[in-house]
Coordinates of C-alpha atoms and ligand atoms in Angstrom, one line a residue:
V22 CA 33.1 -13.6 -43.1
A23 CA 32.3 -13.4 -46.8
L24 CA 31.2 -9.8 -46.6
L25 CA 34.3 -8.8 -44.6
S26 CA 36.6 -10.7 -47.0
A27 CA 35.0 -9.0 -50.0
A28 CA 35.5 -5.6 -48.3
A29 CA 39.2 -6.4 -47.6
A30 CA 39.8 -7.7 -51.1
A31 CA 39.0 -4.3 -52.6
P32 CA 41.9 -2.2 -53.8
L33 CA 43.9 -0.5 -51.0
V34 CA 45.4 2.9 -50.9
D35 CA 49.0 2.4 -49.8
G36 CA 49.4 5.7 -47.9
H37 CA 53.1 5.6 -47.3
C38 CA 55.8 3.8 -49.3
H39 CA 58.9 4.2 -51.3
P40 CA 60.2 3.3 -54.7
V41 CA 61.8 -0.1 -55.4
V42 CA 65.2 -1.0 -56.7
T43 CA 65.4 -1.3 -60.5
G44 CA 68.2 -3.9 -60.9
P45 CA 68.7 -7.5 -59.9
V46 CA 68.9 -8.1 -56.2
Q47 CA 71.6 -10.6 -54.9
P48 CA 70.8 -12.8 -51.9
P49 CA 72.7 -10.7 -49.2
E50 CA 71.2 -7.6 -50.6
F51 CA 67.7 -9.1 -50.5
E52 CA 68.2 -10.0 -46.8
W53 CA 69.5 -6.4 -46.1
W54 CA 66.3 -4.9 -47.5
C55 CA 64.2 -7.2 -45.2
S56 CA 65.4 -5.5 -42.0
E57 CA 65.6 -2.1 -40.4
S58 CA 69.1 -3.0 -39.4
A59 CA 71.9 -1.7 -41.6
S60 CA 74.4 -4.3 -40.3
P61 CA 74.6 -7.8 -41.7
P62 CA 73.5 -10.5 -39.2
R63 CA 76.2 -12.7 -37.6
P64 CA 77.2 -16.0 -39.3
G65 CA 74.5 -18.6 -38.8
E66 CA 71.8 -16.1 -38.5
S67 CA 69.4 -14.5 -41.0
T68 CA 67.1 -11.5 -41.2
M69 CA 64.7 -13.9 -43.0
D70 CA 64.4 -16.0 -39.9
S71 CA 61.8 -13.5 -38.5
S72 CA 58.1 -12.5 -38.6
L73 CA 58.7 -10.5 -41.8
G74 CA 60.9 -13.2 -43.5
Y75 CA 58.3 -16.0 -43.1
A76 CA 55.5 -13.6 -44.2
I77 CA 57.4 -12.8 -47.4
R78 CA 57.8 -16.5 -48.2
R79 CA 54.2 -17.1 -47.4
W80 CA 52.7 -14.3 -49.5
C81 CA 55.2 -13.7 -52.3
A82 CA 56.3 -17.2 -53.4
P83 CA 52.9 -18.0 -55.0
V84 CA 53.0 -14.8 -57.1
L85 CA 56.3 -16.0 -58.6
G86 CA 54.8 -19.4 -59.4
L87 CA 56.2 -21.3 -56.3
P88 CA 54.4 -23.0 -53.5
A89 CA 53.7 -20.8 -50.5
H90 CA 56.6 -21.0 -48.0
A91 CA 59.1 -22.1 -50.7
P92 CA 62.7 -22.1 -49.4
L93 CA 64.4 -18.8 -49.8
A94 CA 67.1 -20.1 -52.1
D95 CA 64.4 -21.4 -54.5
Y96 CA 62.5 -18.1 -54.3
L97 CA 65.6 -16.0 -55.0
W98 CA 66.6 -18.3 -57.9
V99 CA 63.1 -17.9 -59.6
R100 CA 63.2 -14.2 -58.8
G101 CA 66.5 -13.9 -60.7
E102 CA 65.2 -15.9 -63.6
L103 CA 62.1 -13.7 -64.0
G104 CA 64.1 -10.5 -63.8
P105 CA 63.4 -7.3 -61.8
A106 CA 60.8 -5.7 -64.0
E107 CA 58.6 -8.8 -64.2
V108 CA 59.0 -9.5 -60.4
T109 CA 58.1 -5.9 -59.5
S110 CA 55.1 -5.8 -61.7
R111 CA 53.8 -9.2 -60.5
L112 CA 54.2 -8.4 -56.8
L113 CA 52.8 -4.8 -57.0
R114 CA 49.9 -5.8 -59.1
A115 CA 49.2 -8.7 -56.6
A116 CA 49.0 -6.1 -53.9
N117 CA 45.9 -4.7 -55.7
L118 CA 46.4 -1.1 -55.0
A119 CA 44.1 1.9 -55.7
G120 CA 47.0 4.3 -55.3
L121 CA 50.4 4.7 -53.7
L122 CA 51.7 7.7 -51.7
V123 CA 55.4 7.7 -52.3
D124 CA 58.0 9.4 -50.1
T125 CA 60.7 10.6 -52.6
G126 CA 63.0 11.8 -49.9
L127 CA 65.4 8.9 -49.7
P128 CA 68.1 9.5 -52.3
A129 CA 69.2 6.4 -54.2
A130 CA 70.1 6.3 -57.8
E131 CA 69.0 2.8 -58.4
L132 CA 65.4 3.3 -57.4
T133 CA 62.4 3.4 -59.8
D134 CA 61.0 6.8 -60.8
L135 CA 57.4 7.5 -60.0
A136 CA 56.1 6.9 -63.5
T137 CA 57.7 3.4 -63.7
L138 CA 56.3 2.6 -60.3
A139 CA 52.8 3.6 -61.3
E140 CA 53.1 1.5 -64.5
A141 CA 54.4 -1.5 -62.6
A142 CA 51.6 -1.2 -59.9
A143 CA 48.9 -0.3 -62.5
A144 CA 47.8 2.3 -60.0
P145 CA 48.2 6.1 -59.6
V146 CA 51.3 7.3 -57.7
H147 CA 51.1 10.5 -55.6
E148 CA 54.3 12.2 -54.4
V149 CA 55.0 13.0 -50.7
V150 CA 57.7 15.5 -50.2
R151 CA 60.2 15.1 -47.4
L152 CA 60.7 18.4 -45.6
E153 CA 64.3 17.8 -44.4
T154 CA 65.5 16.7 -47.9
L155 CA 63.9 19.7 -49.5
A156 CA 65.5 22.0 -46.8
E157 CA 68.9 20.5 -47.4
R158 CA 68.5 21.1 -51.2
V159 CA 67.4 24.7 -50.7
A160 CA 70.3 25.3 -48.4
T161 CA 72.9 24.5 -51.0
S162 CA 72.3 27.9 -52.6
G163 CA 71.6 31.3 -51.1
S164 CA 72.4 32.6 -47.6
A165 CA 71.0 32.0 -44.1
A166 CA 68.9 35.1 -44.5
S167 CA 67.3 33.9 -47.7
F168 CA 66.7 30.4 -46.5
A169 CA 63.2 30.9 -44.9
P170 CA 61.5 32.5 -47.9
A171 CA 63.3 30.2 -50.3
F172 CA 62.2 27.1 -48.4
R173 CA 58.6 28.3 -48.3
D174 CA 58.7 29.0 -52.1
A175 CA 60.2 25.6 -52.8
L176 CA 57.5 23.9 -50.7
V177 CA 54.7 25.8 -52.3
S178 CA 56.0 25.0 -55.8
T179 CA 56.4 21.3 -55.0
C180 CA 52.9 21.1 -53.7
D181 CA 51.6 23.0 -56.7
S182 CA 53.2 20.4 -58.9
G183 CA 51.2 17.7 -57.4
A184 CA 52.6 16.5 -54.0
V185 CA 49.6 15.4 -51.9
A186 CA 51.4 15.5 -48.5
V187 CA 54.7 16.3 -46.8
K188 CA 56.7 14.0 -44.6
S189 CA 58.9 14.9 -41.6
I190 CA 61.7 12.8 -40.1
V191 CA 62.2 15.2 -37.2
A192 CA 62.1 12.0 -35.0
Y193 CA 65.4 11.0 -36.6
R194 CA 67.0 14.4 -36.7
H195 CA 66.2 15.7 -33.2
G196 CA 63.2 13.9 -31.7
L197 CA 59.5 14.5 -31.5
A198 CA 59.5 17.2 -28.9
V199 CA 58.7 19.9 -31.5
A200 CA 58.4 23.5 -30.4
P201 CA 54.7 24.3 -29.9
A202 CA 55.1 27.7 -31.8
C203 CA 56.8 28.8 -35.0
P204 CA 60.2 30.3 -34.3
G205 CA 60.7 33.9 -35.2
R206 CA 62.4 35.0 -38.5
S207 CA 65.6 36.2 -36.8
E208 CA 65.9 33.1 -34.7
V209 CA 65.5 31.0 -37.8
T210 CA 68.2 33.0 -39.7
A211 CA 70.6 32.6 -36.8
A212 CA 70.0 28.9 -36.5
V213 CA 70.3 28.3 -40.3
G214 CA 73.6 30.3 -40.2
R215 CA 75.0 27.9 -37.5
W216 CA 73.8 24.9 -39.4
L217 CA 75.4 26.0 -42.7
R218 CA 78.7 26.8 -41.0
S219 CA 78.7 23.4 -39.4
G220 CA 78.6 21.8 -42.9
K221 CA 76.6 18.8 -41.4
R222 CA 73.1 17.5 -42.1
L223 CA 70.2 19.3 -40.6
T224 CA 69.7 18.5 -36.9
D225 CA 69.0 21.9 -35.4
P226 CA 65.7 21.7 -33.5
L227 CA 64.8 25.3 -34.3
V228 CA 65.2 24.9 -38.1
L229 CA 63.4 21.5 -38.0
S230 CA 60.4 23.0 -36.2
F231 CA 60.4 25.9 -38.7
L232 CA 60.0 23.4 -41.5
L233 CA 57.1 21.8 -39.8
W234 CA 55.4 25.1 -39.0
T235 CA 55.8 26.2 -42.6
A236 CA 54.1 23.0 -43.6
V237 CA 51.3 23.7 -41.1
D238 CA 50.8 27.1 -42.9
L239 CA 50.5 25.4 -46.2
G240 CA 47.7 23.1 -45.1
R241 CA 48.9 19.8 -46.8
P242 CA 48.7 16.7 -44.6
I243 CA 51.9 16.2 -42.7
Q244 CA 53.2 12.6 -42.2
L245 CA 55.5 12.2 -39.2
H246 CA 57.8 9.3 -38.6
T247 CA 57.2 7.9 -35.1
G248 CA 58.2 4.8 -33.3
F249 CA 60.6 2.2 -34.6
G250 CA 62.9 2.5 -37.6
D251 CA 66.5 1.9 -38.4
A252 CA 69.3 2.0 -35.8
D253 CA 69.7 5.8 -36.5
A254 CA 66.3 6.4 -34.8
A255 CA 66.6 7.4 -31.2
I256 CA 63.6 5.2 -30.1
T257 CA 62.7 7.1 -27.0
G258 CA 62.8 10.4 -28.9
S259 CA 60.4 8.8 -31.5
D260 CA 57.7 8.3 -28.9
P261 CA 54.6 10.0 -30.5
G262 CA 53.5 11.0 -27.0
L263 CA 56.2 13.7 -27.2
L264 CA 54.2 15.3 -30.0
Q265 CA 51.3 16.2 -27.6
P266 CA 52.3 19.9 -27.2
F267 CA 52.7 20.2 -31.0
C268 CA 49.3 18.5 -31.6
A269 CA 47.7 20.8 -29.0
A270 CA 49.3 23.9 -30.6
T271 CA 48.1 23.0 -34.1
A272 CA 44.6 21.8 -33.1
D273 CA 42.9 25.0 -34.3
R274 CA 44.9 25.2 -37.6
D275 CA 43.7 23.8 -40.9
T276 CA 46.3 21.0 -40.8
T277 CA 46.3 17.2 -40.6
L278 CA 49.0 15.2 -38.8
V279 CA 49.5 11.5 -39.8
L280 CA 51.6 9.5 -37.3
L281 CA 53.4 6.8 -39.2
H282 CA 54.6 3.4 -37.9
A283 CA 54.3 4.2 -34.2
Y284 CA 55.2 0.7 -32.9
P285 CA 55.9 0.0 -30.1
Y286 CA 54.1 3.2 -29.1
H287 CA 51.1 2.6 -31.4
R288 CA 48.7 2.8 -28.4
R289 CA 50.0 6.3 -27.6
A290 CA 49.6 7.3 -31.2
A291 CA 46.1 6.0 -31.2
W292 CA 45.4 8.1 -28.1
L293 CA 46.6 11.2 -29.9
A294 CA 44.2 10.4 -32.8
H295 CA 41.5 9.9 -30.3
V296 CA 41.8 13.3 -28.6
F297 CA 42.9 15.5 -31.5
P298 CA 40.5 15.8 -34.5
H299 CA 43.4 16.6 -36.8
V300 CA 45.6 13.6 -35.8
Y301 CA 45.5 10.2 -37.6
V302 CA 47.5 7.0 -37.3
D303 CA 49.0 4.8 -40.0
V304 CA 49.8 1.2 -39.5
G305 CA 52.6 1.1 -42.1
L306 CA 55.9 -0.6 -41.4
T307 CA 54.4 -2.1 -38.3
V308 CA 52.0 -4.5 -40.1
P309 CA 54.6 -6.2 -42.4
Y310 CA 57.3 -6.3 -39.7
V311 CA 55.1 -8.0 -37.1
G312 CA 54.1 -10.7 -39.6
A313 CA 51.7 -13.3 -38.2
R314 CA 51.1 -11.0 -35.2
A315 CA 49.6 -8.3 -37.4
S316 CA 46.0 -8.9 -36.3
A317 CA 47.0 -8.5 -32.6
V318 CA 48.8 -5.2 -33.2
L319 CA 46.2 -3.9 -35.6
A320 CA 43.6 -4.6 -32.9
E321 CA 45.6 -2.5 -30.5
F322 CA 45.7 0.4 -33.0
L323 CA 41.9 0.1 -33.2
E324 CA 41.3 0.0 -29.4
L325 CA 41.3 3.8 -28.9
A326 CA 41.7 5.4 -32.4
P327 CA 38.3 6.2 -34.0
Y328 CA 38.0 4.0 -37.1
G329 CA 37.8 7.0 -39.4
K330 CA 41.3 7.9 -38.3
V331 CA 43.3 4.8 -39.0
L332 CA 45.1 4.5 -42.3
Y333 CA 46.7 1.6 -44.2
S334 CA 50.2 1.7 -45.6
S335 CA 53.0 -0.8 -46.2
D336 CA 56.1 1.4 -46.0
G337 CA 57.5 -0.9 -48.6
Y338 CA 60.9 0.3 -49.7
G339 CA 63.4 -1.2 -52.0
L340 CA 61.7 -4.6 -52.5
P341 CA 58.2 -4.9 -54.0
E342 CA 57.9 -7.9 -51.7
L343 CA 57.4 -5.5 -48.8
H344 CA 54.5 -3.7 -50.6
L345 CA 52.7 -7.0 -51.2
T346 CA 53.5 -8.5 -47.8
G347 CA 52.1 -5.4 -46.1
A348 CA 48.9 -5.5 -48.2
A349 CA 48.4 -9.3 -47.7
L350 CA 49.0 -9.2 -44.0
F351 CA 46.8 -6.2 -43.5
R352 CA 43.9 -7.8 -45.4
Q353 CA 44.2 -11.0 -43.4
A354 CA 44.5 -9.1 -40.1
I355 CA 41.6 -6.7 -40.5
V356 CA 39.3 -9.5 -41.5
A357 CA 40.4 -11.5 -38.4
V358 CA 40.0 -8.5 -36.1
F359 CA 36.5 -7.6 -37.3
D360 CA 35.3 -11.2 -37.7
A361 CA 36.1 -11.7 -34.0
M362 CA 34.2 -8.5 -33.1
V363 CA 31.1 -9.5 -35.2
A364 CA 31.3 -12.9 -33.5
Q365 CA 31.0 -11.2 -30.1
D366 CA 28.1 -9.0 -31.5
A367 CA 30.2 -5.8 -31.0
L368 CA 28.9 -4.6 -34.4
T369 CA 27.1 -5.9 -37.4
E370 CA 28.9 -7.5 -40.3
A371 CA 27.6 -4.6 -42.6
D372 CA 29.1 -2.0 -40.2
A373 CA 32.4 -4.0 -40.0
A374 CA 32.6 -4.2 -43.8
R375 CA 32.1 -0.4 -44.0
V376 CA 34.9 0.1 -41.4
I377 CA 37.3 -2.2 -43.4
E378 CA 36.6 -0.1 -46.5
A379 CA 37.3 3.1 -44.5
V380 CA 40.7 1.9 -43.2
S381 CA 41.6 0.3 -46.5
S382 CA 41.1 3.3 -48.7
A383 CA 38.2 5.7 -47.9
N384 CA 40.0 7.4 -45.0
A385 CA 43.1 8.0 -47.1
R386 CA 41.1 9.3 -50.1
R387 CA 39.4 11.8 -47.8
I388 CA 42.3 13.2 -45.8
Y389 CA 44.8 13.3 -48.7
R390 CA 42.0 14.6 -51.1
L391 CA 42.9 12.0 -53.6
P392 CA 41.0 12.1 -56.9
Ligands
ZN275 ZN1 58.9 5.0 -45.0

């Protein structure tokens, strides 16, 4: 176990996460951030009475100087006394990260900027550009006819200025049944015209698939939301199995698809990573949310996905507690999974330690071409 624990203790690349809130967090708001539900629980219930809630108390309380499992009220009191900047830096540094890939597509004025996040975490931060957010920004100027080249130019210049990957939330906007070919220019112009006249957010499947195919042309890794998320996610439309035609159609292109989250369809995502060389799976969001069950779920990711194709992330957002809890649970889970495999003589401890290093950081460094 010593060799495995040492491998898991090395700095992690958090391959998908978000900034954290800058100001103090009041108790109801803290609970709100600890759930994918946007609605407050009913009286007498709490989002902290959950796998994630107990994991946060287990892993974060000691970093703030409290005993593990300290009551939530004590935790929030100490959190308030220490202040947001101190709490953020303690928790992010305790996560021991070698780098963070940060999705900047969720607009919120009160979130940290990337430089502040890097300073707090004492680790480099790499931007990930959200395709739909960029498209909506590009669409605020120009016409339907100018949209396609303007979007392509905007994406190229964002990538040139340092973004290491792009992210798609097509699962939220339409579903993962993405067209297996890039739509033609005139089709895109007509669809953009309909979208702009509607005055609504982008949900047109043709425009959404144009964004993805543009990203395929660019060659940057594409992260796709799959599986569970907030109540806005049509869960059956988020089944990564629906991406099979898109995966097949992009298999001979110089592109990389990273399937984020995936739960409860993580075994289907693992199958896609198994059969398509350019498809990878990321355990983010799932690992922190399943709490003490992380080792069971991680083991399921690793049943079919080749070990070089599984990536760590926390999907922490809003609270630095989520970045730390993801990291701590992942380390505990991957040691448990491979310790059991070594015990049954499935592989040597040295091989298991190498796999832990791959999933923890080496796979991410390779596919995102991190320095
Ligand atoms: Zn996310």
